[in-house]
Amino acid sequence: MDRVFAEHPDIAAVVHCAALIIVPDSVADPVGYYRANVSKSLEFVGHLLRNGCGRLLFSSSGSIYAAGEDFSVTEESPIEPLSPYSRTKAVCEGMFADIAATEPIRVLSLRYFNPVGADPEYRTGLQVRRASHAVGKLIEAHTAGEPFRITGTNWPTRDGSGIRDYIHVWDLAAAHVAALRRFDDILDGPTRSTVINVGTGTGTTVRELVDAFNSVVIPPVAVVETGPRPGDAAGAFTCSDRAKRLLGWEPRHSIADAIRSALRWAEIRDERLGDGDGDGG
């Protein structure tokens, strides 16, 4: 990190996206998750302070919320992380806020919901072939001609499957650009840290996601129902009013757009990355 800053003294802000993110893995290995997500984040912010970088944009998670009765959340909703993964994100937010209160650094946390899709120009996309998220699993099932597993069908949602706020990764990327451009306007005066939800504002159940996927593929993917994975929750979706007001940002892409881009990226991934083993991180 010292070398990077020495070679690039004009760095004015840092985007911190690095984390382990698989909920069941975090249940099985909490030590590894706290070490990677919390301890290394603390070390990282120490590097920023030593090198005089005073702006940190942190990738947080909407999974830290306790959802309301309709599964919607805002930035003021109660915090109730249900897995070691989500707790690491909540801990990091609190840690960064404490540091920003007394040190020469300001922190803007973007609470992600459920990114899907790939760069519309297909310069990059999901780096691993064996994905852990729903769209990746749907693509795997479609490619293999196997059924897709809906994990959890007894949640108190409109169809029993989990509910999520699926956002095209390109919209999420645009939110980061807007956050960097408006960083000083958002965190001015005595305000040293704050949070912004980044989602579409629309809740989509897993069954509805399967229907959207099947609307753009032939043949359609069959489904089988299984129990929830360790650490799973019913899910949530966000009101994005704060993102619109502070970032001047709104999502522009549909779930179908995201699915189409993910499908195309899966076809060309190895060619683009030059990585034939499917395990690149």
PDB file of C-alpha atoms in Angstrom:
ATOM      1  CA  MET A   1       0.000   0.000   0.000  1.00  0.00           C
ATOM      2  CA  ASP A   2       2.841   2.396   0.781  1.00  0.00           C
ATOM      3  CA  ARG A   3       4.325   1.714  -2.642  1.00  0.00           C
ATOM      4  CA  VAL A   4       0.986   2.276  -4.372  1.00  0.00           C
ATOM      5  CA  PHE A   5       0.569   5.651  -2.672  1.00  0.00           C
ATOM      6  CA  ALA A   6       4.201   6.583  -3.345  1.00  0.00           C
ATOM      7  CA  GLU A   7       3.758   5.820  -7.043  1.00  0.00           C
ATOM      8  CA  HIS A   8       0.355   7.549  -7.203  1.00  0.00           C
ATOM      9  CA  PRO A   9       0.442  10.554  -4.857  1.00  0.00           C
ATOM     10  CA  ASP A  10      -2.657  12.009  -6.526  1.00  0.00           C
ATOM     11  CA  ILE A  11      -4.978   9.322  -5.069  1.00  0.00           C
ATOM     12  CA  ALA A  12      -7.784  11.306  -3.437  1.00  0.00           C
ATOM     13  CA  ALA A  13     -10.221   8.534  -2.467  1.00  0.00           C
ATOM     14  CA  VAL A  14     -10.282   4.768  -2.079  1.00  0.00           C
ATOM     15  CA  VAL A  15     -13.132   2.327  -2.806  1.00  0.00           C
ATOM     16  CA  HIS A  16     -12.988  -0.649  -0.416  1.00  0.00           C
ATOM     17  CA  CYS A  17     -14.836  -3.616  -1.979  1.00  0.00           C
ATOM     18  CA  ALA A  18     -12.670  -6.447  -0.657  1.00  0.00           C
ATOM     19  CA  ALA A  19     -14.525  -9.030   1.453  1.00  0.00           C
ATOM     20  CA  LEU A  20     -15.566 -12.644   1.789  1.00  0.00           C
ATOM     21  CA  ILE A  21     -19.317 -12.702   1.086  1.00  0.00           C
ATOM     22  CA  ILE A  22     -20.760 -16.242   1.193  1.00  0.00           C
ATOM     23  CA  VAL A  23     -23.294 -16.469   4.042  1.00  0.00           C
ATOM     24  CA  PRO A  24     -23.142 -20.261   4.687  1.00  0.00           C
ATOM     25  CA  ASP A  25     -19.333 -20.137   4.555  1.00  0.00           C
ATOM     26  CA  SER A  26     -19.362 -17.408   7.191  1.00  0.00           C
ATOM     27  CA  VAL A  27     -21.463 -19.622   9.461  1.00  0.00           C
ATOM     28  CA  ALA A  28     -18.960 -22.459   9.013  1.00  0.00           C
ATOM     29  CA  ASP A  29     -15.873 -20.246   9.368  1.00  0.00           C
ATOM     30  CA  PRO A  30     -16.602 -17.129  11.443  1.00  0.00           C
ATOM     31  CA  VAL A  31     -12.939 -16.745  12.432  1.00  0.00           C
ATOM     32  CA  GLY A  32     -11.887 -16.585   8.800  1.00  0.00           C
ATOM     33  CA  TYR A  33     -14.636 -14.090   7.993  1.00  0.00           C
ATOM     34  CA  TYR A  34     -13.851 -11.770  10.894  1.00  0.00           C
ATOM     35  CA  ARG A  35     -10.153 -11.950  10.068  1.00  0.00           C
ATOM     36  CA  ALA A  36     -10.655 -11.174   6.370  1.00  0.00           C
ATOM     37  CA  ASN A  37     -13.478  -8.655   6.622  1.00  0.00           C
ATOM     38  CA  VAL A  38     -12.827  -6.866   9.916  1.00  0.00           C
ATOM     39  CA  SER A  39      -9.187  -7.281  10.916  1.00  0.00           C
ATOM     40  CA  LYS A  40      -7.877  -6.610   7.415  1.00  0.00           C
ATOM     41  CA  SER A  41     -10.222  -3.650   7.012  1.00  0.00           C
ATOM     42  CA  LEU A  42      -8.781  -2.156  10.186  1.00  0.00           C
ATOM     43  CA  GLU A  43      -5.270  -2.658   8.828  1.00  0.00           C
ATOM     44  CA  PHE A  44      -6.348  -1.136   5.529  1.00  0.00           C
ATOM     45  CA  VAL A  45      -7.711   2.058   7.073  1.00  0.00           C
ATOM     46  CA  GLY A  46      -4.443   2.330   9.005  1.00  0.00           C
ATOM     47  CA  HIS A  47      -2.604   2.397   5.669  1.00  0.00           C
ATOM     48  CA  LEU A  48      -4.929   5.131   4.409  1.00  0.00           C
ATOM     49  CA  LEU A  49      -4.339   7.282   7.476  1.00  0.00           C
ATOM     50  CA  ARG A  50      -0.563   6.848   7.288  1.00  0.00           C
ATOM     51  CA  ASN A  51      -0.588   7.875   3.626  1.00  0.00           C
ATOM     52  CA  GLY A  52      -2.878  10.855   4.088  1.00  0.00           C
ATOM     53  CA  CYS A  53      -5.876   9.525   2.147  1.00  0.00           C
ATOM     54  CA  GLY A  54      -8.941  11.071   3.769  1.00  0.00           C
ATOM     55  CA  ARG A  55     -11.834   9.644   1.725  1.00  0.00           C
ATOM     56  CA  LEU A  56     -13.044   6.038   2.010  1.00  0.00           C
ATOM     57  CA  LEU A  57     -16.006   4.621   0.084  1.00  0.00           C
ATOM     58  CA  PHE A  58     -16.948   1.338   1.764  1.00  0.00           C
ATOM     59  CA  SER A  59     -18.949  -1.536   0.276  1.00  0.00           C
ATOM     60  CA  SER A  60     -21.406  -2.472   2.998  1.00  0.00           C
ATOM     61  CA  SER A  61     -24.507  -4.660   2.841  1.00  0.00           C
ATOM     62  CA  GLY A  62     -28.277  -4.426   3.099  1.00  0.00           C
ATOM     63  CA  SER A  63     -28.159  -7.794   4.862  1.00  0.00           C
ATOM     64  CA  ILE A  64     -27.446  -5.997   8.141  1.00  0.00           C
ATOM     65  CA  TYR A  65     -31.050  -4.740   8.441  1.00  0.00           C
ATOM     66  CA  ALA A  66     -34.040  -6.045  10.317  1.00  0.00           C
ATOM     67  CA  ALA A  67     -36.692  -5.823   7.602  1.00  0.00           C
ATOM     68  CA  GLY A  68     -40.148  -4.391   8.221  1.00  0.00           C
ATOM     69  CA  GLU A  69     -43.387  -6.333   7.872  1.00  0.00           C
ATOM     70  CA  ASP A  70     -43.432  -5.679   4.116  1.00  0.00           C
ATOM     71  CA  PHE A  71     -39.662  -6.473   3.888  1.00  0.00           C
ATOM     72  CA  SER A  72     -38.804  -2.881   2.973  1.00  0.00           C
ATOM     73  CA  VAL A  73     -35.997  -1.005   4.714  1.00  0.00           C
ATOM     74  CA  THR A  74     -34.530   2.487   4.818  1.00  0.00           C
ATOM     75  CA  GLU A  75     -31.262   3.760   6.234  1.00  0.00           C
ATOM     76  CA  GLU A  76     -33.083   4.303   9.541  1.00  0.00           C
ATOM     77  CA  SER A  77     -34.306   0.705   9.840  1.00  0.00           C
ATOM     78  CA  PRO A  78     -33.050  -1.322  12.823  1.00  0.00           C
ATOM     79  CA  ILE A  79     -29.758  -3.161  12.406  1.00  0.00           C
ATOM     80  CA  GLU A  80     -30.038  -6.905  13.020  1.00  0.00           C
ATOM     81  CA  PRO A  81     -27.421  -8.940  11.151  1.00  0.00           C
ATOM     82  CA  LEU A  82     -28.306 -12.633  11.042  1.00  0.00           C
ATOM     83  CA  SER A  83     -25.023 -14.188   9.912  1.00  0.00           C
ATOM     84  CA  PRO A  84     -21.333 -13.757  10.669  1.00  0.00           C
ATOM     85  CA  TYR A  85     -20.938 -12.264   7.179  1.00  0.00           C
ATOM     86  CA  SER A  86     -23.515  -9.540   7.744  1.00  0.00           C
ATOM     87  CA  ARG A  87     -22.186  -8.883  11.241  1.00  0.00           C
ATOM     88  CA  THR A  88     -18.722  -8.261   9.802  1.00  0.00           C
ATOM     89  CA  LYS A  89     -20.210  -5.528   7.623  1.00  0.00           C
ATOM     90  CA  ALA A  90     -22.042  -3.942  10.556  1.00  0.00           C
ATOM     91  CA  VAL A  91     -18.885  -4.117  12.682  1.00  0.00           C
ATOM     92  CA  CYS A  92     -16.843  -2.460   9.939  1.00  0.00           C
ATOM     93  CA  GLU A  93     -19.360   0.355   9.595  1.00  0.00           C
ATOM     94  CA  GLY A  94     -19.206   1.053  13.327  1.00  0.00           C
ATOM     95  CA  MET A  95     -15.430   0.758  13.369  1.00  0.00           C
ATOM     96  CA  PHE A  96     -15.033   3.192  10.487  1.00  0.00           C
ATOM     97  CA  ALA A  97     -17.471   5.656  12.070  1.00  0.00           C
ATOM     98  CA  ASP A  98     -15.478   5.584  15.324  1.00  0.00           C
ATOM     99  CA  ILE A  99     -12.223   6.168  13.450  1.00  0.00           C
ATOM    100  CA  ALA A 100     -13.682   8.964  11.320  1.00  0.00           C
ATOM    101  CA  ALA A 101     -14.922  10.756  14.440  1.00  0.00           C
ATOM    102  CA  THR A 102     -11.356  11.489  15.575  1.00  0.00           C
ATOM    103  CA  GLU A 103      -9.013  10.813  12.656  1.00  0.00           C
ATOM    104  CA  PRO A 104      -8.508  12.783   9.403  1.00  0.00           C
ATOM    105  CA  ILE A 105     -10.672  10.496   7.285  1.00  0.00           C
ATOM    106  CA  ARG A 106     -14.311  10.527   6.181  1.00  0.00           C
ATOM    107  CA  VAL A 107     -16.248   7.361   5.354  1.00  0.00           C
ATOM    108  CA  LEU A 108     -19.254   6.889   3.063  1.00  0.00           C
ATOM    109  CA  SER A 109     -20.765   3.393   3.275  1.00  0.00           C
ATOM    110  CA  LEU A 110     -22.914   2.147   0.402  1.00  0.00           C
ATOM    111  CA  ARG A 111     -25.187  -0.622   1.610  1.00  0.00           C
ATOM    112  CA  TYR A 112     -25.520  -3.004  -1.350  1.00  0.00           C
ATOM    113  CA  PHE A 113     -28.497  -5.217  -1.896  1.00  0.00           C
ATOM    114  CA  ASN A 114     -28.228  -7.952  -4.565  1.00  0.00           C
ATOM    115  CA  PRO A 115     -26.010  -7.116  -7.551  1.00  0.00           C
ATOM    116  CA  VAL A 116     -26.577  -9.183 -10.693  1.00  0.00           C
ATOM    117  CA  GLY A 117     -25.444  -9.002 -14.305  1.00  0.00           C
ATOM    118  CA  ALA A 118     -22.250  -7.938 -16.056  1.00  0.00           C
ATOM    119  CA  ASP A 119     -20.714  -4.947 -17.789  1.00  0.00           C
ATOM    120  CA  PRO A 120     -23.052  -4.235 -20.755  1.00  0.00           C
ATOM    121  CA  GLU A 121     -19.978  -3.987 -23.000  1.00  0.00           C
ATOM    122  CA  TYR A 122     -18.701  -7.344 -21.648  1.00  0.00           C
ATOM    123  CA  ARG A 123     -15.283  -6.087 -20.629  1.00  0.00           C
ATOM    124  CA  THR A 124     -15.736  -7.799 -17.272  1.00  0.00           C
ATOM    125  CA  GLY A 125     -18.214  -9.706 -15.168  1.00  0.00           C
ATOM    126  CA  LEU A 126     -18.382 -12.372 -12.483  1.00  0.00           C
ATOM    127  CA  GLN A 127     -14.849 -13.712 -12.033  1.00  0.00           C
ATOM    128  CA  VAL A 128     -15.729 -17.233 -10.892  1.00  0.00           C
ATOM    129  CA  ARG A 129     -17.613 -19.787 -12.938  1.00  0.00           C
ATOM    130  CA  ARG A 130     -19.283 -21.425  -9.951  1.00  0.00           C
ATOM    131  CA  ALA A 131     -21.332 -18.578  -8.539  1.00  0.00           C
ATOM    132  CA  SER A 132     -23.003 -18.486  -5.146  1.00  0.00           C
ATOM    133  CA  HIS A 133     -25.831 -16.070  -5.964  1.00  0.00           C
ATOM    134  CA  ALA A 134     -29.202 -16.910  -7.490  1.00  0.00           C
ATOM    135  CA  VAL A 135     -28.653 -15.720 -11.079  1.00  0.00           C
ATOM    136  CA  GLY A 136     -25.331 -17.568 -11.248  1.00  0.00           C
ATOM    137  CA  LYS A 137     -26.980 -20.716  -9.940  1.00  0.00           C
ATOM    138  CA  LEU A 138     -29.766 -20.336 -12.499  1.00  0.00           C
ATOM    139  CA  ILE A 139     -27.191 -20.083 -15.287  1.00  0.00           C
ATOM    140  CA  GLU A 140     -25.409 -23.185 -13.975  1.00  0.00           C
ATOM    141  CA  ALA A 141     -28.689 -25.103 -13.864  1.00  0.00           C
ATOM    142  CA  HIS A 142     -29.672 -23.971 -17.364  1.00  0.00           C
ATOM    143  CA  THR A 143     -26.274 -24.867 -18.804  1.00  0.00           C
ATOM    144  CA  ALA A 144     -26.283 -28.306 -17.173  1.00  0.00           C
ATOM    145  CA  GLY A 145     -29.952 -29.018 -17.933  1.00  0.00           C
ATOM    146  CA  GLU A 146     -30.622 -29.482 -14.228  1.00  0.00           C
ATOM    147  CA  PRO A 147     -33.288 -28.021 -11.941  1.00  0.00           C
ATOM    148  CA  PHE A 148     -32.626 -24.870  -9.915  1.00  0.00           C
ATOM    149  CA  ARG A 149     -32.873 -25.216  -6.145  1.00  0.00           C
ATOM    150  CA  ILE A 150     -35.055 -22.698  -4.347  1.00  0.00           C
ATOM    151  CA  THR A 151     -33.523 -22.679  -0.863  1.00  0.00           C
ATOM    152  CA  GLY A 152     -36.326 -21.869   1.555  1.00  0.00           C
ATOM    153  CA  THR A 153     -40.011 -21.843   0.595  1.00  0.00           C
ATOM    154  CA  ASN A 154     -41.691 -21.126   3.932  1.00  0.00           C
ATOM    155  CA  TRP A 155     -40.687 -17.508   4.406  1.00  0.00           C
ATOM    156  CA  PRO A 156     -43.565 -15.079   5.179  1.00  0.00           C
ATOM    157  CA  THR A 157     -43.383 -13.554   1.682  1.00  0.00           C
ATOM    158  CA  ARG A 158     -46.086 -13.457  -0.984  1.00  0.00           C
ATOM    159  CA  ASP A 159     -45.011 -16.819  -2.447  1.00  0.00           C
ATOM    160  CA  GLY A 160     -42.933 -18.342   0.361  1.00  0.00           C
ATOM    161  CA  SER A 161     -39.547 -17.848  -1.313  1.00  0.00           C
ATOM    162  CA  GLY A 162     -37.008 -15.280  -0.191  1.00  0.00           C
ATOM    163  CA  ILE A 163     -37.313 -11.686  -1.357  1.00  0.00           C
ATOM    164  CA  ARG A 164     -34.403  -9.606  -2.630  1.00  0.00           C
ATOM    165  CA  ASP A 165     -33.649  -6.274  -4.267  1.00  0.00           C
ATOM    166  CA  TYR A 166     -31.820  -7.328  -7.430  1.00  0.00           C
ATOM    167  CA  ILE A 167     -29.819  -4.457  -8.908  1.00  0.00           C
ATOM    168  CA  HIS A 168     -27.863  -4.511 -12.159  1.00  0.00           C
ATOM    169  CA  VAL A 169     -24.167  -4.333 -11.342  1.00  0.00           C
ATOM    170  CA  TRP A 170     -23.765  -1.535 -13.872  1.00  0.00           C
ATOM    171  CA  ASP A 171     -26.254   0.603 -11.925  1.00  0.00           C
ATOM    172  CA  LEU A 172     -24.294  -0.207  -8.772  1.00  0.00           C
ATOM    173  CA  ALA A 173     -21.081   0.886 -10.487  1.00  0.00           C
ATOM    174  CA  ALA A 174     -22.735   4.151 -11.523  1.00  0.00           C
ATOM    175  CA  ALA A 175     -23.734   4.749  -7.900  1.00  0.00           C
ATOM    176  CA  HIS A 176     -20.060   4.494  -6.896  1.00  0.00           C
ATOM    177  CA  VAL A 177     -19.040   7.049  -9.513  1.00  0.00           C
ATOM    178  CA  ALA A 178     -21.768   9.402  -8.290  1.00  0.00           C
ATOM    179  CA  ALA A 179     -20.689   8.866  -4.668  1.00  0.00           C
ATOM    180  CA  LEU A 180     -17.078   9.737  -5.448  1.00  0.00           C
ATOM    181  CA  ARG A 181     -18.074  12.849  -7.389  1.00  0.00           C
ATOM    182  CA  ARG A 182     -20.346  14.059  -4.591  1.00  0.00           C
ATOM    183  CA  PHE A 183     -18.268  12.809  -1.674  1.00  0.00           C
ATOM    184  CA  ASP A 184     -17.323  16.251  -0.370  1.00  0.00           C
ATOM    185  CA  ASP A 185     -20.879  17.549  -0.732  1.00  0.00           C
ATOM    186  CA  ILE A 186     -22.307  14.603   1.211  1.00  0.00           C
ATOM    187  CA  LEU A 187     -19.684  14.623   3.973  1.00  0.00           C
ATOM    188  CA  ASP A 188     -19.133  18.302   4.670  1.00  0.00           C
ATOM    189  CA  GLY A 189     -18.890  20.204   7.909  1.00  0.00           C
ATOM    190  CA  PRO A 190     -19.082  18.115  11.087  1.00  0.00           C
ATOM    191  CA  THR A 191     -20.481  15.015   9.343  1.00  0.00           C
ATOM    192  CA  ARG A 192     -17.638  12.496   9.172  1.00  0.00           C
ATOM    193  CA  SER A 193     -19.464   9.320   8.099  1.00  0.00           C
ATOM    194  CA  THR A 194     -22.831   8.298   6.704  1.00  0.00           C
ATOM    195  CA  VAL A 195     -24.603   5.463   4.889  1.00  0.00           C
ATOM    196  CA  ILE A 196     -26.647   5.217   1.694  1.00  0.00           C
ATOM    197  CA  ASN A 197     -28.720   2.243   0.494  1.00  0.00           C
ATOM    198  CA  VAL A 198     -28.180   1.254  -3.139  1.00  0.00           C
ATOM    199  CA  GLY A 199     -30.996  -0.818  -4.625  1.00  0.00           C
ATOM    200  CA  THR A 200     -33.908  -0.596  -7.012  1.00  0.00           C
ATOM    201  CA  GLY A 201     -36.634  -0.058  -4.432  1.00  0.00           C
ATOM    202  CA  THR A 202     -38.477  -3.124  -5.718  1.00  0.00           C
ATOM    203  CA  GLY A 203     -38.686  -6.474  -3.985  1.00  0.00           C
ATOM    204  CA  THR A 204     -38.462  -9.574  -6.184  1.00  0.00           C
ATOM    205  CA  THR A 205     -38.996 -13.050  -4.803  1.00  0.00           C
ATOM    206  CA  VAL A 206     -36.803 -15.952  -5.869  1.00  0.00           C
ATOM    207  CA  ARG A 207     -39.746 -17.516  -7.688  1.00  0.00           C
ATOM    208  CA  GLU A 208     -40.285 -14.233  -9.558  1.00  0.00           C
ATOM    209  CA  LEU A 209     -36.579 -14.173 -10.418  1.00  0.00           C
ATOM    210  CA  VAL A 210     -36.898 -17.679 -11.874  1.00  0.00           C
ATOM    211  CA  ASP A 211     -39.859 -16.504 -13.964  1.00  0.00           C
ATOM    212  CA  ALA A 212     -37.821 -13.531 -15.234  1.00  0.00           C
ATOM    213  CA  PHE A 213     -34.919 -15.855 -16.065  1.00  0.00           C
ATOM    214  CA  ASN A 214     -37.176 -18.263 -17.917  1.00  0.00           C
ATOM    215  CA  SER A 215     -38.619 -15.395 -19.946  1.00  0.00           C
ATOM    216  CA  VAL A 216     -35.252 -14.918 -21.678  1.00  0.00           C
ATOM    217  CA  VAL A 217     -33.975 -18.513 -22.009  1.00  0.00           C
ATOM    218  CA  ILE A 218     -34.970 -21.636 -23.934  1.00  0.00           C
ATOM    219  CA  PRO A 219     -35.700 -24.182 -22.589  1.00  0.00           C
ATOM    220  CA  PRO A 220     -36.968 -22.927 -19.222  1.00  0.00           C
ATOM    221  CA  VAL A 221     -35.296 -24.051 -16.016  1.00  0.00           C
ATOM    222  CA  ALA A 222     -37.241 -26.392 -13.754  1.00  0.00           C
ATOM    223  CA  VAL A 223     -37.153 -25.878  -9.989  1.00  0.00           C
ATOM    224  CA  VAL A 224     -36.931 -28.040  -6.908  1.00  0.00           C
ATOM    225  CA  GLU A 225     -37.612 -26.835  -3.383  1.00  0.00           C
ATOM    226  CA  THR A 226     -35.151 -27.305  -0.539  1.00  0.00           C
ATOM    227  CA  GLY A 227     -34.699 -25.938   2.962  1.00  0.00           C
ATOM    228  CA  PRO A 228     -32.896 -22.676   3.712  1.00  0.00           C
ATOM    229  CA  ARG A 229     -29.123 -22.595   3.906  1.00  0.00           C
ATOM    230  CA  PRO A 230     -27.343 -21.842   7.200  1.00  0.00           C
ATOM    231  CA  GLY A 231     -27.578 -18.114   7.909  1.00  0.00           C
ATOM    232  CA  ASP A 232     -30.294 -17.438   5.325  1.00  0.00           C
ATOM    233  CA  ALA A 233     -32.976 -14.813   5.962  1.00  0.00           C
ATOM    234  CA  ALA A 234     -36.240 -13.903   4.243  1.00  0.00           C
ATOM    235  CA  GLY A 235     -34.534 -10.860   2.732  1.00  0.00           C
ATOM    236  CA  ALA A 236     -35.388  -7.226   2.146  1.00  0.00           C
ATOM    237  CA  PHE A 237     -35.601  -4.461  -0.412  1.00  0.00           C
ATOM    238  CA  THR A 238     -34.782  -0.803   0.014  1.00  0.00           C
ATOM    239  CA  CYS A 239     -36.262   2.596  -0.485  1.00  0.00           C
ATOM    240  CA  SER A 240     -33.662   4.470  -2.562  1.00  0.00           C
ATOM    241  CA  ASP A 241     -34.813   8.022  -1.820  1.00  0.00           C
ATOM    242  CA  ARG A 242     -31.556   8.954  -0.068  1.00  0.00           C
ATOM    243  CA  ALA A 243     -29.479   7.714  -3.005  1.00  0.00           C
ATOM    244  CA  LYS A 244     -31.581   9.789  -5.401  1.00  0.00           C
ATOM    245  CA  ARG A 245     -31.334  12.888  -3.221  1.00  0.00           C
ATOM    246  CA  LEU A 246     -27.660  12.718  -2.247  1.00  0.00           C
ATOM    247  CA  LEU A 247     -26.155  10.998  -5.285  1.00  0.00           C
ATOM    248  CA  GLY A 248     -28.507  12.191  -8.014  1.00  0.00           C
ATOM    249  CA  TRP A 249     -28.693   8.509  -8.926  1.00  0.00           C
ATOM    250  CA  GLU A 250     -31.460   6.160 -10.001  1.00  0.00           C
ATOM    251  CA  PRO A 251     -31.271   2.601 -11.389  1.00  0.00           C
ATOM    252  CA  ARG A 252     -31.734   2.373 -15.146  1.00  0.00           C
ATOM    253  CA  HIS A 253     -31.565  -1.353 -15.931  1.00  0.00           C
ATOM    254  CA  SER A 254     -34.173  -4.083 -15.452  1.00  0.00           C
ATOM    255  CA  ILE A 255     -33.756  -7.562 -14.022  1.00  0.00           C
ATOM    256  CA  ALA A 256     -34.159  -8.928 -17.547  1.00  0.00           C
ATOM    257  CA  ASP A 257     -31.277  -6.686 -18.688  1.00  0.00           C
ATOM    258  CA  ALA A 258     -29.134  -8.058 -15.872  1.00  0.00           C
ATOM    259  CA  ILE A 259     -30.008 -11.658 -16.685  1.00  0.00           C
ATOM    260  CA  ARG A 260     -29.223 -11.213 -20.385  1.00  0.00           C
ATOM    261  CA  SER A 261     -25.848  -9.646 -19.600  1.00  0.00           C
ATOM    262  CA  ALA A 262     -25.025 -12.401 -17.085  1.00  0.00           C
ATOM    263  CA  LEU A 263     -25.905 -15.092 -19.632  1.00  0.00           C
ATOM    264  CA  ARG A 264     -23.751 -13.492 -22.309  1.00  0.00           C
ATOM    265  CA  TRP A 265     -20.837 -13.024 -19.910  1.00  0.00           C
ATOM    266  CA  ALA A 266     -21.026 -16.672 -18.874  1.00  0.00           C
ATOM    267  CA  GLU A 267     -20.596 -17.625 -22.545  1.00  0.00           C
ATOM    268  CA  ILE A 268     -17.478 -15.501 -23.096  1.00  0.00           C
ATOM    269  CA  ARG A 269     -15.985 -15.408 -19.596  1.00  0.00           C
ATOM    270  CA  ASP A 270     -13.032 -17.740 -20.187  1.00  0.00           C
ATOM    271  CA  GLU A 271     -12.187 -16.050 -23.495  1.00  0.00           C
ATOM    272  CA  ARG A 272     -12.228 -12.578 -21.934  1.00  0.00           C
ATOM    273  CA  LEU A 273     -10.285 -13.499 -18.800  1.00  0.00           C
ATOM    274  CA  GLY A 274      -7.925 -15.981 -20.431  1.00  0.00           C
ATOM    275  CA  ASP A 275      -8.610 -18.297 -17.518  1.00  0.00           C
ATOM    276  CA  GLY A 276      -9.674 -21.765 -18.429  1.00  0.00           C
ATOM    277  CA  ASP A 277      -9.922 -23.302 -14.967  1.00  0.00           C
ATOM    278  CA  GLY A 278     -12.991 -21.367 -13.846  1.00  0.00           C
ATOM    279  CA  ASP A 279     -11.552 -20.640 -10.410  1.00  0.00           C
ATOM    280  CA  GLY A 280     -10.081 -17.160 -10.843  1.00  0.00           C
ATOM    281  CA  GLY A 281     -10.934 -14.808  -7.980  1.00  0.00           C
TER     282      GLY A 281
END
